[in-house]
């Protein structure tokens, strides 16, 4: 019996890494997966890869997306997006647990009606977020 990939058992063949990342729901869209590959946020077996890199069963994929690193081992190749319960069966997750919500820095909220931040306030916000000089 063939699976969603059209191969018996789902372990034969290869698939594009951006397509697989999207298929197993590590990113919301395929274009986000391709952009992550182009930006160097995806590594397969320790090497940065392009979106069209061929992925096969047994490969280790590291993806840095949405402020979190995901480390997964490919256990099954699929080419089409499937439901969440089926997607979880296609990889083994070795990711570190996300930090608790209490430990994450709260985002600054401006009072309603205060308008745009001044140049000084904007520089302070950039300094707080670690951007700029």
Coordinates of C-alpha atoms in Angstrom, one line a residue:
X1 CA 0.0 0.0 0.0
X2 CA 1.4 3.4 -1.0
X3 CA 1.4 6.4 1.4
X4 CA 1.0 10.2 0.7
X5 CA 4.4 10.3 -0.9
X6 CA 3.4 7.6 -3.4
X7 CA 6.1 5.2 -2.2
X8 CA 5.6 2.0 -0.2
X9 CA 6.2 2.6 3.5
X10 CA 7.1 6.3 2.9
X11 CA 10.9 5.7 3.5
X12 CA 12.0 5.5 -0.2
X13 CA 13.2 8.3 -2.3
X14 CA 14.0 11.9 -1.6
X15 CA 12.1 15.2 -1.4
X16 CA 13.1 18.9 -1.3
X17 CA 13.9 20.1 2.2
X18 CA 11.7 23.2 2.0
X19 CA 8.7 21.0 0.9
X20 CA 9.3 18.5 3.7
X21 CA 9.6 21.2 6.4
X22 CA 6.3 22.6 5.3
X23 CA 4.7 19.2 4.9
X24 CA 5.4 18.2 8.5
X25 CA 4.2 21.6 9.8
X26 CA 7.5 23.0 11.1
X27 CA 6.6 26.2 9.2
X28 CA 3.2 27.6 8.3
X29 CA 4.0 28.1 4.6
X30 CA 6.3 26.7 2.0
X31 CA 7.6 30.1 1.2
X32 CA 8.6 30.6 4.9
X33 CA 10.5 27.3 4.7
X34 CA 12.3 28.3 1.5
X35 CA 13.1 31.7 3.0
X36 CA 14.6 30.0 6.1
X37 CA 16.8 27.9 3.8
X38 CA 18.0 30.9 1.8
X39 CA 18.8 32.8 5.0
X40 CA 20.9 29.9 6.4
X41 CA 18.5 28.9 9.2
X42 CA 18.2 25.3 8.0
X43 CA 21.0 22.8 8.3
X44 CA 20.9 19.2 7.2
X45 CA 23.5 16.9 8.9
X46 CA 25.3 20.0 10.0
X47 CA 25.5 21.8 6.6
X48 CA 23.6 24.8 5.4
X49 CA 21.4 23.9 2.5
X50 CA 19.4 25.5 -0.2
X51 CA 15.6 25.0 -0.6
X52 CA 16.0 22.3 -3.3
X53 CA 18.4 20.1 -1.3
X54 CA 17.4 16.5 -1.5
X55 CA 16.3 15.1 1.9
X56 CA 16.1 11.4 2.7
X57 CA 15.1 9.3 5.7
X58 CA 17.7 9.4 8.5
X59 CA 18.9 12.9 7.9
X60 CA 19.0 15.4 10.8
X61 CA 17.4 18.7 10.2
X62 CA 18.0 21.8 12.3
X63 CA 15.6 24.7 11.8
X64 CA 15.8 28.1 13.5
X65 CA 12.3 29.6 13.1
X66 CA 10.1 31.9 15.2
X67 CA 12.9 32.4 17.8
X68 CA 13.2 28.7 18.5
X69 CA 15.6 26.0 17.3
X70 CA 14.0 22.7 16.2
X71 CA 16.1 19.6 15.8
X72 CA 14.4 16.7 14.1
X73 CA 15.5 13.4 12.5
X74 CA 13.6 12.4 9.4
X75 CA 11.9 9.1 9.8
X76 CA 9.5 9.2 6.8
X77 CA 9.5 11.1 3.6
X78 CA 6.3 12.8 2.6
X79 CA 5.6 15.2 -0.3
X80 CA 2.2 16.6 0.6
X81 CA 1.0 18.4 3.7
X82 CA -0.8 16.1 6.1
X83 CA -2.7 16.6 9.3
X84 CA -0.8 17.3 12.6
X85 CA -1.2 13.8 14.0
X86 CA 0.2 12.2 10.8
X87 CA 2.9 14.8 10.5
X88 CA 4.4 14.0 14.0
X89 CA 4.9 10.4 12.9
X90 CA 7.3 11.6 10.1
X91 CA 10.1 12.8 12.3
X92 CA 11.7 12.3 15.7
X93 CA 11.9 15.5 17.7
X94 CA 15.2 16.2 19.6
X95 CA 14.5 19.9 20.2
X96 CA 15.2 21.5 23.5
X97 CA 12.0 22.4 25.3
X98 CA 10.8 26.0 24.8
X99 CA 11.5 28.4 27.7
X100 CA 8.7 29.0 30.1
X101 CA 6.5 32.0 29.4
X102 CA 7.5 33.6 32.7
X103 CA 11.1 33.8 31.7
X104 CA 10.6 35.4 28.3
X105 CA 10.9 39.1 28.2
X106 CA 7.5 40.9 27.9
X107 CA 7.1 43.1 24.9
X108 CA 6.8 46.8 25.6
X109 CA 3.2 48.1 25.2
X110 CA 2.6 51.8 24.4
X111 CA -0.5 53.4 25.9
X112 CA -3.3 54.0 23.4
X113 CA -3.3 57.4 21.9
X114 CA 0.3 58.3 22.7
X115 CA 1.2 58.4 19.0
X116 CA 4.4 57.4 17.3
X117 CA 7.5 57.0 19.5
X118 CA 10.0 59.9 19.4
X119 CA 13.5 59.4 18.1
X120 CA 14.8 59.0 21.7
X121 CA 12.1 56.4 22.6
X122 CA 12.8 54.5 19.4
X123 CA 16.6 54.4 20.2
X124 CA 15.8 53.2 23.7
X125 CA 13.6 50.5 22.3
X126 CA 16.3 49.4 19.8
X127 CA 18.8 49.3 22.7
X128 CA 16.5 47.2 24.7
X129 CA 16.0 44.7 21.9
X130 CA 19.7 44.6 21.2
X131 CA 19.6 46.3 17.8
X132 CA 21.7 49.1 16.7
X133 CA 25.1 50.3 17.8

